[in-house]
Short mmCIF file of N, CA and C and ligand atoms in Angstrom, two decimals:
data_model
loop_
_atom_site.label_atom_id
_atom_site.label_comp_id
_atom_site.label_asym_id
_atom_site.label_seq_id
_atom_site.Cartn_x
_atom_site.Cartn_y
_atom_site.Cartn_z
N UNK W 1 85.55 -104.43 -26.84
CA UNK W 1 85.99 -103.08 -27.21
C UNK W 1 85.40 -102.68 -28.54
N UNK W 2 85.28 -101.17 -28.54
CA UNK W 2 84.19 -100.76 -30.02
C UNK W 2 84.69 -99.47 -29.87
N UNK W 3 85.01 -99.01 -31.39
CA UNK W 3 85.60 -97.83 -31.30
C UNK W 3 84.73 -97.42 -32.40
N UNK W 4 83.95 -96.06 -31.94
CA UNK W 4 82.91 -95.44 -32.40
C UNK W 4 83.59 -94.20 -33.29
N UNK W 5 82.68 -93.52 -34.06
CA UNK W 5 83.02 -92.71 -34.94
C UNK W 5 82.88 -91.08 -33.82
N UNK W 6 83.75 -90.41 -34.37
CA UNK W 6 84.13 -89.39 -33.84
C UNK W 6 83.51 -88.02 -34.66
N UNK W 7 82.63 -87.29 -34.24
CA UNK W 7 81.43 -86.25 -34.39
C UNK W 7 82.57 -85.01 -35.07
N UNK W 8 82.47 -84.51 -35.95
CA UNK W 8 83.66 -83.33 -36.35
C UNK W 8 82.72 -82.25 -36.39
N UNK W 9 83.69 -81.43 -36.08
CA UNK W 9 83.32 -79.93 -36.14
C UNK W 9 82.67 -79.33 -37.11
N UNK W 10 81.30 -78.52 -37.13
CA UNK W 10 80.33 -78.58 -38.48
C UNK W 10 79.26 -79.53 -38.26
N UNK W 11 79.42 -80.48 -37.65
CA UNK W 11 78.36 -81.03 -37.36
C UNK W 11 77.47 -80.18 -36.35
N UNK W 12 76.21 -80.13 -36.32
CA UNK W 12 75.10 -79.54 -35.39
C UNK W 12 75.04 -80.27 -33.75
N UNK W 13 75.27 -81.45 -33.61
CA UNK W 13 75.27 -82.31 -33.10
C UNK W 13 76.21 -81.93 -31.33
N UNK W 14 77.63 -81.27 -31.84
CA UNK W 14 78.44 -81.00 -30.88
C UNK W 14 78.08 -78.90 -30.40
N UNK W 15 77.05 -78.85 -31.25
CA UNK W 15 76.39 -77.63 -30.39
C UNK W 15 75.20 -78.01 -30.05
N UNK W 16 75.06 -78.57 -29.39
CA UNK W 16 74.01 -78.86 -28.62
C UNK W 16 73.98 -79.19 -26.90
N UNK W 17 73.15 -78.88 -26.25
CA UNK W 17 73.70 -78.90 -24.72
C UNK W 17 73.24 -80.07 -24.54
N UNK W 18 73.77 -80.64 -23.78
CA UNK W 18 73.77 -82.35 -23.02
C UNK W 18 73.12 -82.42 -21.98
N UNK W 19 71.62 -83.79 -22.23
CA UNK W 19 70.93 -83.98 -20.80
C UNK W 19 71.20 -84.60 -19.60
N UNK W 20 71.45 -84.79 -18.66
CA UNK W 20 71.84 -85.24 -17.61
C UNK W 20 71.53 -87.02 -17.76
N UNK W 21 72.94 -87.64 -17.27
CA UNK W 21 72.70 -89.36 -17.71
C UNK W 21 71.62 -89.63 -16.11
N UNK W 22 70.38 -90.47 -16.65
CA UNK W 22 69.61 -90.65 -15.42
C UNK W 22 70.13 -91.81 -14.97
N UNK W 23 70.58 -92.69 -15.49
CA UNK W 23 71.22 -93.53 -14.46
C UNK W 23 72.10 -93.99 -14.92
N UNK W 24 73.55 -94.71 -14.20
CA UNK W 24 74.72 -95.15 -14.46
C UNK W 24 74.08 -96.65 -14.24
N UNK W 25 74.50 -97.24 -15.55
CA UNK W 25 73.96 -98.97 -15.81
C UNK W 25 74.91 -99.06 -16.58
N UNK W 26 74.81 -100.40 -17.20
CA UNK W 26 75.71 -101.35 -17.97
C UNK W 26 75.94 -100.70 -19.10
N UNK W 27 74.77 -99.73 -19.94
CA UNK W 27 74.93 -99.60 -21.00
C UNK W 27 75.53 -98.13 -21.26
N UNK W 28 75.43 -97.47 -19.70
CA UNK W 28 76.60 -96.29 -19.81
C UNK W 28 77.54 -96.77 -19.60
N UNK W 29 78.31 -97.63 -18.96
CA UNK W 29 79.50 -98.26 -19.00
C UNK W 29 79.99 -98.57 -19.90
N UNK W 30 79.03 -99.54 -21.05
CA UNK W 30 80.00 -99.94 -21.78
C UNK W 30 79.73 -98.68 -22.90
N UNK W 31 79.37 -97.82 -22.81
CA UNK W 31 79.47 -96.70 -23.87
C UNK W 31 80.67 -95.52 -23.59
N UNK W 32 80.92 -95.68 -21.74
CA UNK W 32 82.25 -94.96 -21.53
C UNK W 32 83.57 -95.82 -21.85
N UNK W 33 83.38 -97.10 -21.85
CA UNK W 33 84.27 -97.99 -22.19
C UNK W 33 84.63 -97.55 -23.90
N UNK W 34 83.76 -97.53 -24.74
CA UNK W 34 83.42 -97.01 -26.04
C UNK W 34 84.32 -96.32 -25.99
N UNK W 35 84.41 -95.06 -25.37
CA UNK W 35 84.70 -93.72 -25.35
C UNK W 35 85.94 -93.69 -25.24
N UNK W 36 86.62 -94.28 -24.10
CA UNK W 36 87.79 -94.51 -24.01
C UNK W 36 88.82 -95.37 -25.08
N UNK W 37 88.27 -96.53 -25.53
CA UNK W 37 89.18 -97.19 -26.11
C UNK W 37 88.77 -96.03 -28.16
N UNK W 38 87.81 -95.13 -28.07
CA UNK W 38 87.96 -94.37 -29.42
C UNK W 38 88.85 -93.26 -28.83
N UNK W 39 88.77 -92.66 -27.64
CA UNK W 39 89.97 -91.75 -27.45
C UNK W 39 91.84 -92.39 -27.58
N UNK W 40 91.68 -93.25 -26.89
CA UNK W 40 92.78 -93.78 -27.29
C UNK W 40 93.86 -94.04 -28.47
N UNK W 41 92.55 -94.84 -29.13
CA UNK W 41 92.59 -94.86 -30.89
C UNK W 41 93.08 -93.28 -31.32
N UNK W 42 92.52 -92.58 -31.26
CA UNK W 42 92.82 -91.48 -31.63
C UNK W 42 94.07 -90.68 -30.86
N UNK W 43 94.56 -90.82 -29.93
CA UNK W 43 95.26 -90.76 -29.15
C UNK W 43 95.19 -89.37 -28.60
N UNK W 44 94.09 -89.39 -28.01
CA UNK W 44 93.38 -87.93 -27.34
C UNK W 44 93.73 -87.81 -26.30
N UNK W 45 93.18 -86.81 -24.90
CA UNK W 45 93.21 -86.92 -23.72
C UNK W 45 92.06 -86.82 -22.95
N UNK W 46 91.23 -86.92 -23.73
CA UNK W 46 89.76 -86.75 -23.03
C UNK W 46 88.75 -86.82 -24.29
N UNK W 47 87.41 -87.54 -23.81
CA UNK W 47 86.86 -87.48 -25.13
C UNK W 47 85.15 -87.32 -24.48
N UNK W 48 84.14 -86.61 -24.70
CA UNK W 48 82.81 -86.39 -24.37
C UNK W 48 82.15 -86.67 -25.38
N UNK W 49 81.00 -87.12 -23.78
CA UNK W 49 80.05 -87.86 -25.18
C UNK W 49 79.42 -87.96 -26.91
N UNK W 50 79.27 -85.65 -26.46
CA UNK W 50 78.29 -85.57 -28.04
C UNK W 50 79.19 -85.94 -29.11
N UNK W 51 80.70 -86.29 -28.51
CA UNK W 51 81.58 -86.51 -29.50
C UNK W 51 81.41 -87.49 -30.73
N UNK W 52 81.04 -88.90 -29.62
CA UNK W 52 80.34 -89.68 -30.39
C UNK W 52 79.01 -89.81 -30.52
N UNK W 53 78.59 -88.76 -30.77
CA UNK W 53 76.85 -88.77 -31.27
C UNK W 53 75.59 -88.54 -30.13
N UNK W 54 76.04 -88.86 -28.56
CA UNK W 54 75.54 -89.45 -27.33
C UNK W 54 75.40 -87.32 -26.87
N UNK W 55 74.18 -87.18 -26.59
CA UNK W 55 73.63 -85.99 -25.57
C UNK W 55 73.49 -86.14 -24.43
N UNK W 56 74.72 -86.70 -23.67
CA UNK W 56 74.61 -87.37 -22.31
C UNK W 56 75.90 -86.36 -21.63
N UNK W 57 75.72 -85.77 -20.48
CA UNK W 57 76.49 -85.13 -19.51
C UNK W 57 77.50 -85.71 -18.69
N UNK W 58 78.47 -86.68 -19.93
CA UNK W 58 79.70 -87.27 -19.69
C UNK W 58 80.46 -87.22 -20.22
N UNK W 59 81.69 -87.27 -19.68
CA UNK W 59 83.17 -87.47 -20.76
C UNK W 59 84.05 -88.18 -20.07
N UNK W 60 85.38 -88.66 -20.54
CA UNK W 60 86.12 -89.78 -20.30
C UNK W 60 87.77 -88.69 -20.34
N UNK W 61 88.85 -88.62 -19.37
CA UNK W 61 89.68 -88.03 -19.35
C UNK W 61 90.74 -89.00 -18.96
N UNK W 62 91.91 -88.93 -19.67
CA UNK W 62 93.42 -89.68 -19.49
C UNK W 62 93.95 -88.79 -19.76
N UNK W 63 95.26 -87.82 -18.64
CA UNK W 63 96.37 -87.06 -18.95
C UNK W 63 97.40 -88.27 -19.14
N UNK W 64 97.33 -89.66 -18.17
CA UNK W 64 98.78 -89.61 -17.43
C UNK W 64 98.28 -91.64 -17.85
N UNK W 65 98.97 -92.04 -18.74
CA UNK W 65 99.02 -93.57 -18.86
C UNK W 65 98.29 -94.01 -17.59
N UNK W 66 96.91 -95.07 -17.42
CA UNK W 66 96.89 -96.08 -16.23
C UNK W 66 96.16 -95.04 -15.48
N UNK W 67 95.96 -93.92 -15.70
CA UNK W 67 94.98 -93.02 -15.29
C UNK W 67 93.54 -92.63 -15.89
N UNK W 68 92.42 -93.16 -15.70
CA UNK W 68 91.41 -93.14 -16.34
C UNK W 68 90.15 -92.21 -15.43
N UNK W 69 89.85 -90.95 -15.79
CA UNK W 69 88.84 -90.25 -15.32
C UNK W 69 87.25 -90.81 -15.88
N UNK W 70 85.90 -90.81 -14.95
CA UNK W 70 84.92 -91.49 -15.75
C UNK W 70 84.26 -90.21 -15.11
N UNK W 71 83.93 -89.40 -15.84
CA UNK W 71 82.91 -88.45 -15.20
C UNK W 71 81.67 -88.13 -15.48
N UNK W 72 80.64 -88.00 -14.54
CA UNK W 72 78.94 -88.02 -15.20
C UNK W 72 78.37 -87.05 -14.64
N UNK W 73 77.65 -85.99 -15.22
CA UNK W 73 76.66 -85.16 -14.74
C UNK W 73 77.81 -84.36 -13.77
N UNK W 74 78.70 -84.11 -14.65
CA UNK W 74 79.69 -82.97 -13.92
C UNK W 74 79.30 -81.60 -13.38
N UNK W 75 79.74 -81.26 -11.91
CA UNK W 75 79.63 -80.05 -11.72
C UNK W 75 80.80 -78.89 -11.42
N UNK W 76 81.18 -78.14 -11.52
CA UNK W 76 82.66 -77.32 -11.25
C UNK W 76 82.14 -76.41 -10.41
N UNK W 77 83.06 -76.73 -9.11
CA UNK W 77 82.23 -76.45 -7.76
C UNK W 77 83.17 -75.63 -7.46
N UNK W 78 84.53 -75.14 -7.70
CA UNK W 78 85.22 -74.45 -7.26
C UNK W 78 86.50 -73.92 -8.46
N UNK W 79 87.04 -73.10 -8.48
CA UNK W 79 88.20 -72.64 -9.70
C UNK W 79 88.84 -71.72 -8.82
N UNK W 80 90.09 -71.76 -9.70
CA UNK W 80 91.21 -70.76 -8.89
C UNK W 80 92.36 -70.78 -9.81
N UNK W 81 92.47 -69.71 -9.81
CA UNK W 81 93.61 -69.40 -10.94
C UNK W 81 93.39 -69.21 -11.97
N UNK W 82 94.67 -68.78 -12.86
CA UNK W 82 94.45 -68.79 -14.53
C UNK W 82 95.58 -69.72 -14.84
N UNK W 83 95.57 -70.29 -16.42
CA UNK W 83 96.89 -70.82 -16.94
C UNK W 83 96.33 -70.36 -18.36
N UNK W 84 97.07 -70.65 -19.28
CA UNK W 84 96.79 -70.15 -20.91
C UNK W 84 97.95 -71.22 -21.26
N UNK W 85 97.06 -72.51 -22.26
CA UNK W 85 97.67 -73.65 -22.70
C UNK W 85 97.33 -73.82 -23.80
N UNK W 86 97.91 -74.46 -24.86
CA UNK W 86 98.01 -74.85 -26.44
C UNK W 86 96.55 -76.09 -26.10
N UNK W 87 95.55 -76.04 -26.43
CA UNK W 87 94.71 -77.07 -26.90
C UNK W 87 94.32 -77.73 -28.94
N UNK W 88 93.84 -79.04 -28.25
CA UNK W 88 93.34 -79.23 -29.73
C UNK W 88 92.45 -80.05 -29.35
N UNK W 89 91.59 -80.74 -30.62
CA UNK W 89 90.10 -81.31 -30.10
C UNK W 89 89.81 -82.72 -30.98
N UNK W 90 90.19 -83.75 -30.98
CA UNK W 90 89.44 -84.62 -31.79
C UNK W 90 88.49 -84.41 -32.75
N UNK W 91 87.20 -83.64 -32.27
CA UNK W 91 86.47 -83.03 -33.46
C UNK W 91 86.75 -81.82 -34.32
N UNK W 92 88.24 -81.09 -34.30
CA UNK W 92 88.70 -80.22 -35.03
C UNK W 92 90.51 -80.42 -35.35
N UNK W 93 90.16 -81.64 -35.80
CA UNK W 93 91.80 -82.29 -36.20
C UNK W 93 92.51 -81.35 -36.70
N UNK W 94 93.75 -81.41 -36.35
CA UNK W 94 95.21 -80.71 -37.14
C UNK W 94 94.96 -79.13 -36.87
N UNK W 95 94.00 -78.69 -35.41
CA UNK W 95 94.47 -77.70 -35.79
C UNK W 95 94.53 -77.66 -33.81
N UNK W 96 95.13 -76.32 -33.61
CA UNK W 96 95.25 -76.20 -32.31
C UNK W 96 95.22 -74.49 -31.95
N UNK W 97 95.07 -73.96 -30.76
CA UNK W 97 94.73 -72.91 -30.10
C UNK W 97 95.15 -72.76 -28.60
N UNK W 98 95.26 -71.60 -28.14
CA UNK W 98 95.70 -71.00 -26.60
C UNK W 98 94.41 -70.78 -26.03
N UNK W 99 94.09 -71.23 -24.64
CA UNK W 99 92.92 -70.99 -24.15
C UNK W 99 93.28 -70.69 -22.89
N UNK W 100 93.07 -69.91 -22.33
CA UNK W 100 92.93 -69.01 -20.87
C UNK W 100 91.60 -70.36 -20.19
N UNK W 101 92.58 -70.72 -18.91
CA UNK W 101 91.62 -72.20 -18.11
C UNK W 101 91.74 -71.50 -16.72
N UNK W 102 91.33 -72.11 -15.66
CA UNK W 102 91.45 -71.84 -14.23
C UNK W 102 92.51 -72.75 -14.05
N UNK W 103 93.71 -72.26 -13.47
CA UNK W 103 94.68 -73.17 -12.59
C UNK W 103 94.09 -74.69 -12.26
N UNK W 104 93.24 -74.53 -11.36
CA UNK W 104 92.59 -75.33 -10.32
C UNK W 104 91.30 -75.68 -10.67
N UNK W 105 90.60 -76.70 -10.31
CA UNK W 105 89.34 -76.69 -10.63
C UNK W 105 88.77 -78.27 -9.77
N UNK W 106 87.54 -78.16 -8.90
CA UNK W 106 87.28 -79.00 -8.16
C UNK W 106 85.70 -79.29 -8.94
N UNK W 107 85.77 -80.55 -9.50
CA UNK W 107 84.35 -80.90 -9.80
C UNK W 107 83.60 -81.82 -8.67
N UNK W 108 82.42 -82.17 -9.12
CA UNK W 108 81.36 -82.75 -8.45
C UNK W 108 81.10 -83.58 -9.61
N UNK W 109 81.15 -84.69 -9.15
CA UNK W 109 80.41 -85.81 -10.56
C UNK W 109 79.98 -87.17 -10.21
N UNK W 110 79.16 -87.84 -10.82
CA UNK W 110 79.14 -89.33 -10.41
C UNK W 110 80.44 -89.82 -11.14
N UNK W 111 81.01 -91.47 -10.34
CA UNK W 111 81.55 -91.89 -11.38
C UNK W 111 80.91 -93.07 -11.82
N UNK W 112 82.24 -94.34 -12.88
CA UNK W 112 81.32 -95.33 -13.66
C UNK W 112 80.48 -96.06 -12.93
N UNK W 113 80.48 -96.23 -11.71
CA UNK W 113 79.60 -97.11 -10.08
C UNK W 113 78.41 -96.06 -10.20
N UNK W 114 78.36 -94.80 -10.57
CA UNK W 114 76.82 -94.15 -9.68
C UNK W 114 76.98 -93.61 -8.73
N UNK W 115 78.47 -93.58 -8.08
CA UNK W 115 79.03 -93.10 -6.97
C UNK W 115 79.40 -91.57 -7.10
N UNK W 116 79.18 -90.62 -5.88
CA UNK W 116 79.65 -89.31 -6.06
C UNK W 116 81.20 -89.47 -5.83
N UNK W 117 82.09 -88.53 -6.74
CA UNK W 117 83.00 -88.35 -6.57
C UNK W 117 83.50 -86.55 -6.41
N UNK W 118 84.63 -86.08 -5.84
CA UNK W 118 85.11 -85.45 -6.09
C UNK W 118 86.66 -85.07 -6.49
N UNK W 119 86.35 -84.22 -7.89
CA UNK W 119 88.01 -84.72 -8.34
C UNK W 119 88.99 -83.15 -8.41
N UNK W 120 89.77 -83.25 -7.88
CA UNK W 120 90.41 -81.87 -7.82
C UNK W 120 91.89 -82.20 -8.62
N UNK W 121 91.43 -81.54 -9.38
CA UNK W 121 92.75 -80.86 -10.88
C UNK W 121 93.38 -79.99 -11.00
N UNK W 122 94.44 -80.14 -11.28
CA UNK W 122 95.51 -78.51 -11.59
C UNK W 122 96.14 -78.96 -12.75
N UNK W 123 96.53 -77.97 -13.21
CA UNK W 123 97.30 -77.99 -14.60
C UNK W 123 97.10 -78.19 -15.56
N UNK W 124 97.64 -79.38 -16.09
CA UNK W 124 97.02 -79.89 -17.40
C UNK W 124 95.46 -80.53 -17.68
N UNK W 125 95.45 -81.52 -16.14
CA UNK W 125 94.44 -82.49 -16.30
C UNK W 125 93.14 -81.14 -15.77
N UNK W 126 93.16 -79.68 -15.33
CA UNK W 126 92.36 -79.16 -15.70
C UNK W 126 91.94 -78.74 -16.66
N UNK W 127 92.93 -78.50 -17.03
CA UNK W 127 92.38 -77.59 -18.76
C UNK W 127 91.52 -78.85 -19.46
N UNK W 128 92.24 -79.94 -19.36
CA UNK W 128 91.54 -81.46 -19.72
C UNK W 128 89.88 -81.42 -19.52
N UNK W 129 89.57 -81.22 -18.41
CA UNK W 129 88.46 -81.27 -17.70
C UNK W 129 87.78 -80.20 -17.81
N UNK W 130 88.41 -79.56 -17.97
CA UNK W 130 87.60 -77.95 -18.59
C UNK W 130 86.51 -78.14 -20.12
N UNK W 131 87.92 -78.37 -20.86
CA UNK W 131 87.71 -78.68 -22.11
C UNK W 131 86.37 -79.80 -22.25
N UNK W 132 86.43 -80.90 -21.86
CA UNK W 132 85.84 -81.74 -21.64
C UNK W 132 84.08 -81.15 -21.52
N UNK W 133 84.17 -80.31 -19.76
CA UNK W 133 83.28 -79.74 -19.51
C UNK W 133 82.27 -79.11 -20.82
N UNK W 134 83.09 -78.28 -21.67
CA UNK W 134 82.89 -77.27 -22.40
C UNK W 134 81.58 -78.06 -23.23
N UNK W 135 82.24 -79.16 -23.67
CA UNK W 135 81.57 -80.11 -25.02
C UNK W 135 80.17 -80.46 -24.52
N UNK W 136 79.87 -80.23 -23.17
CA UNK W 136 78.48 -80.92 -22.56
C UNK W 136 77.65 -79.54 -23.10
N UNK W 137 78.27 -78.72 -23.16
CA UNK W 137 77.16 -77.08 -23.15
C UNK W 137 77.22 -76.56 -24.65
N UNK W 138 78.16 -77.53 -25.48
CA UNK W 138 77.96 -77.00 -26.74
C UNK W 138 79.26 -75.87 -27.00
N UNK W 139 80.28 -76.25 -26.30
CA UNK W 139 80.95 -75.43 -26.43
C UNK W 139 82.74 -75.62 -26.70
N UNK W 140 83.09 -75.02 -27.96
CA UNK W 140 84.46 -76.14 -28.29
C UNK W 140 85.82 -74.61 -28.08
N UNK W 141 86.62 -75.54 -27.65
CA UNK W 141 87.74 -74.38 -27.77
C UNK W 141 88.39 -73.51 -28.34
N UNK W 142 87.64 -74.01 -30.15
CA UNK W 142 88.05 -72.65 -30.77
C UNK W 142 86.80 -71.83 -30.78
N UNK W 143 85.68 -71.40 -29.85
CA UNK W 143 85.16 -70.46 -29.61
C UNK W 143 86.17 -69.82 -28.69
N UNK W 144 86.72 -70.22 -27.88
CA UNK W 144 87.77 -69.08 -27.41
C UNK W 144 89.17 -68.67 -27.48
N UNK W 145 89.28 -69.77 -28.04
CA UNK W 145 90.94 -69.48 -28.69
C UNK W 145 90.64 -68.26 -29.60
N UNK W 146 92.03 -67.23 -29.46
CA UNK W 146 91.73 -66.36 -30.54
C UNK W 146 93.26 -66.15 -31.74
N UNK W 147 93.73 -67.45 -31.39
CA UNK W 147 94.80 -68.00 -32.43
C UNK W 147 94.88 -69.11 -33.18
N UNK W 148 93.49 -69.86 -33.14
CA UNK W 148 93.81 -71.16 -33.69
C UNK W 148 94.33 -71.61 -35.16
N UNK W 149 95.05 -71.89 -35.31
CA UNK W 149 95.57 -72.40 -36.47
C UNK W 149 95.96 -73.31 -36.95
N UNK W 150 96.57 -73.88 -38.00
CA UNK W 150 96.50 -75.31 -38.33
C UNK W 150 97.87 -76.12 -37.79
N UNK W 151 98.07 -77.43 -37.45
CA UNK W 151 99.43 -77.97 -37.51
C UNK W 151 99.65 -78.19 -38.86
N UNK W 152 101.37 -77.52 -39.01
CA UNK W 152 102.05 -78.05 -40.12
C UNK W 152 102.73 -79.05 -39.34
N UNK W 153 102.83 -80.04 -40.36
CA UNK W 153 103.40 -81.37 -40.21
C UNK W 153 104.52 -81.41 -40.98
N UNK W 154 105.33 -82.04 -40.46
CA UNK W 154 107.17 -81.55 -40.90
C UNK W 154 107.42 -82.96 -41.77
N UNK W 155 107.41 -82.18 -43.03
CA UNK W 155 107.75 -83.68 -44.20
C UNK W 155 109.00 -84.25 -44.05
N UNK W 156 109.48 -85.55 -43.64
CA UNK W 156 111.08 -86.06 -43.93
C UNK W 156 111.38 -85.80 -45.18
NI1 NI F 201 87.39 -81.50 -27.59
#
């Protein structure tokens, strides 16, 4: 386990669009492995690559304990609906925002095997996957939040 440094907002790095991973091997594995045990650490719900430094068209999603999403070269093949949910971002700590998501959302992706998968989301673990999505194209949620503001943290 290796828990990598986490890319913050201001950096150039997380606007940048992400190239497609050409192949799923050992060393994307153990870099989604990476990914996961620094989301964790941080106690995120999803964490993409450019996060940690990597221009690769992947990200790593946990809504729900024992639930681990590995997604590569994602495609969003279908949407339906709206929801409008409180987000926040690892690379823009302590602060959070409302973002208008699709209800529903059916991707297309390899997973950590190289294998096609298809993963169909509602609710939270979309907006998850949305969000996620976003970070491959250079794109973070307070470009569309149009409330983001900071957490106050409640002193004992
Ligand atoms: Ni994020």
């Amino acid at each position: 386990m290796a828990l990598r440094n986490i890319v913050l907002e201001g950096d150039p790095i997380l606007r940048k669009k992400c190239r497609p991973v050409e192949k799923v091997d050992d060393k994307i594995r153990m870099i989604l492995d990476d990914m996961v045990d620094t989301m964790h650490d941080a106690s995120g719900v999803g964490l993409a690559a450019p996060q940690i430094g990597m221009l690769r068209r992947m990200f790593v999603v946990s809504t729900e304990p024992d639930e681990i999403y590995y997604v590569i070269n994602p495609e969003i093949i279908e949407t339906e609906g709206e929801q409008e949910g409180e987000e926040g971002c690892l690379s823009v700590p302590n602060y959070s925002g409302t973002v208008s998501r699709p209800q529903r959302i059916k991707i297309k992706a390899l997973d950590r095997n190289g294998e096609e998968q298809i993963i169909e989301a509602e609710d939270f673990l979309a907006v998850a996957m949305c969000h996620e999505y976003d970070h491959l194209d250079g794109i973070l949620y307070i470009d569309k939040a149009e409330d983001v503001h900071e957490i106050v943290m409640e002193e004992e």
